[in-house]
XYZ file of C-alpha atoms in Angstrom:
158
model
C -10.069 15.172 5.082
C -10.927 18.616 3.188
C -13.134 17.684 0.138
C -12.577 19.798 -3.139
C -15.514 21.596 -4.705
C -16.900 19.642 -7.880
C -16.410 22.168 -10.365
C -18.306 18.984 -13.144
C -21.807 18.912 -11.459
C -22.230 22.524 -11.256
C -22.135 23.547 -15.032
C -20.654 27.216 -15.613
C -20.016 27.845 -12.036
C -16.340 29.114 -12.427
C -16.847 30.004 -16.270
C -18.341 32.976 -17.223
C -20.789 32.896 -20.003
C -19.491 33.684 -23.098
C -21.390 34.961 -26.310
C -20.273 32.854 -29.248
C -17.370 33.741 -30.695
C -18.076 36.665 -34.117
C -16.369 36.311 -36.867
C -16.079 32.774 -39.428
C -15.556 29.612 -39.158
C -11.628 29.536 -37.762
C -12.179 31.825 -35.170
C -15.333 29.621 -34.074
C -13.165 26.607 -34.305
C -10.318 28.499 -32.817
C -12.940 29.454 -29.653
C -14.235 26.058 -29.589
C -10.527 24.349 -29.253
C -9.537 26.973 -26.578
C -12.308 25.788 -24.622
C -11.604 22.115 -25.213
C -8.030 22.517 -23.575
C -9.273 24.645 -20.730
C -11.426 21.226 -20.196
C -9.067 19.049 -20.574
C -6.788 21.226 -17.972
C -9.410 21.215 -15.678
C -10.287 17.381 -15.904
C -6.105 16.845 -15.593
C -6.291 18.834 -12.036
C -8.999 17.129 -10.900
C -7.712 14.025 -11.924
C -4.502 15.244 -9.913
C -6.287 16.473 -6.855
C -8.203 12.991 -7.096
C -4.697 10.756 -6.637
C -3.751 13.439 -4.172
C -6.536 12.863 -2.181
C -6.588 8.806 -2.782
C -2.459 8.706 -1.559
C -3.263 10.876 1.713
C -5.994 8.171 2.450
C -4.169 5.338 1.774
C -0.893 6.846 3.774
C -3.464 7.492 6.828
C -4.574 4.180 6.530
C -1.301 2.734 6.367
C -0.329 5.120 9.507
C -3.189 3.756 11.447
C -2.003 0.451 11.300
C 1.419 0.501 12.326
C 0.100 3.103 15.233
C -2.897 -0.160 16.158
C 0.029 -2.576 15.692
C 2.164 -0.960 17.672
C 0.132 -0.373 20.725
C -0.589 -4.427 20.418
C 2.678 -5.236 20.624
C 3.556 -3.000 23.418
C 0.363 -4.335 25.498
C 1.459 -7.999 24.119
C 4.908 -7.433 25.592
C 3.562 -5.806 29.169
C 0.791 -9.287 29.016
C 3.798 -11.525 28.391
C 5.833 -9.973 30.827
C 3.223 -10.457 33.872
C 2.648 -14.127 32.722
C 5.940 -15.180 32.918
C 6.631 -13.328 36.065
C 3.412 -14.925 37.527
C 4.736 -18.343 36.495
C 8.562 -17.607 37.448
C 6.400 -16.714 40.970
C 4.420 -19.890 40.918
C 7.572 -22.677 40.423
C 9.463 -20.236 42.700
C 6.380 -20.892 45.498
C 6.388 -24.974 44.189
C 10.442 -25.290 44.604
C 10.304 -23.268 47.539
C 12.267 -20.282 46.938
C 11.100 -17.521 44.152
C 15.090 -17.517 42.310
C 14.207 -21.481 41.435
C 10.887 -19.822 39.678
C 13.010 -17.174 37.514
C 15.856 -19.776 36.548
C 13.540 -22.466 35.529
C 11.074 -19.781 33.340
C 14.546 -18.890 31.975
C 15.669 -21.722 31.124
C 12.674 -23.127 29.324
C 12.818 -19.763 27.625
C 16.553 -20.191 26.225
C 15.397 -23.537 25.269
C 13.218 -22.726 23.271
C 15.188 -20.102 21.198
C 17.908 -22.960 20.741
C 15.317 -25.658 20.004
C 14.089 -22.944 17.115
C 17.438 -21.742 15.958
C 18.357 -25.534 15.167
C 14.741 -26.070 13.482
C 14.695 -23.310 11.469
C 10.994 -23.875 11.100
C 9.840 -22.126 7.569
C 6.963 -20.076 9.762
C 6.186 -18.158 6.221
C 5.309 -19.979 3.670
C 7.176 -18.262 0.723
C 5.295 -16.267 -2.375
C 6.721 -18.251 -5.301
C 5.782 -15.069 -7.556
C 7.596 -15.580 -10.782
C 6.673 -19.714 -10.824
C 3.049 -18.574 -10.308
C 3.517 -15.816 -13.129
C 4.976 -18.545 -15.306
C 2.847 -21.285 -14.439
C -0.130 -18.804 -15.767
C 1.571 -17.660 -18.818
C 1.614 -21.707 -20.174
C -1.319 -22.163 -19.286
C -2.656 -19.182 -20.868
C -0.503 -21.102 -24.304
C 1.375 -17.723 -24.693
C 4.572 -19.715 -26.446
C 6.286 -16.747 -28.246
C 9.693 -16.583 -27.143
C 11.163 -13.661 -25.408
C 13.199 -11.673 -27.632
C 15.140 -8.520 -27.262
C 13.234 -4.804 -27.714
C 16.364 -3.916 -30.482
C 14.512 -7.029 -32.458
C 11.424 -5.645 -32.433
C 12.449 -1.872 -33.096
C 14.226 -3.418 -35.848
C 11.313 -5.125 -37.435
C 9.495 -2.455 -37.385
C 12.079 -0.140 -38.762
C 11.928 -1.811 -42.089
């Protein structure tokens, strides 16, 4: 990641040093207001380059998961693969004959997908959000009634 130079530490390193500004008081004030909003411009692109900067990271970060999660679940899958092929193998040597092996793994296999299809087991519990929200808004005794924004426009129109 590129870093940006930090234009704040070094004081008038891009700005050349002016002489004050001749002439009375407006044209000091005038000076003095120019070099506020050069500033303030300067602070904004910083501030800009700064959530640049933090959005990159974050999107890397976020890229560098799914690319680890990925390569977990493709290893998983090769790991899973074996094992059941070493079982299939292993009841195939039991039973005497390696198809026996296969059709039992695959069987116990499709019963398991019907056994969890009929279940429907709830294997995420769900977020509840908005009764959380709610529950902490009476708690917090905020009672006011919701009321329209046209209400409150109105109210303060008059």
């Amino acid at each position: 990641m590129e870093s940006l130079d930090d234009r704040s530490s070094a004081p008038d390193a891009e700005r050349p040093t002016e002489k004050p500004p001749e002439g009375g008081k407006v044209s000091r004030i005038a000076a003095h207001t120019q070099g506020l909003f050069t500033d303030l411009r300067e602070w904004i692109d910083l501030r800009v380059d700064l959530a640049i900067l933090e959005m990159e990271e974050r999107l890397d970060t976020f890229k560098n998961d799914v690319a680890l999660g990925l390569t977990i679940a493709v290893f998983a899958a090769l790991a899973a693969f074996f094992s059941l092929t070493t079982v299939a193998l292993g009841v195939g040597w039991l039973l005497g004959h390696p198809f026996w092996g296969f059709l039992a793994v695959s069987v116990a296999l499709i019963l398991i997908i019907v056994a969890l299809r009929v279940a429907k087991p709830a294997l995420m519990p769900p977020s509840n959000l908005l009764e959380s929200l709610r529950r902490e808004q009476d708690v917090s005794g905020d009672e006011s009634p919701a009321r329209p924004a046209s209400a409150v426009v109105d109210e303060n129109a008059s």
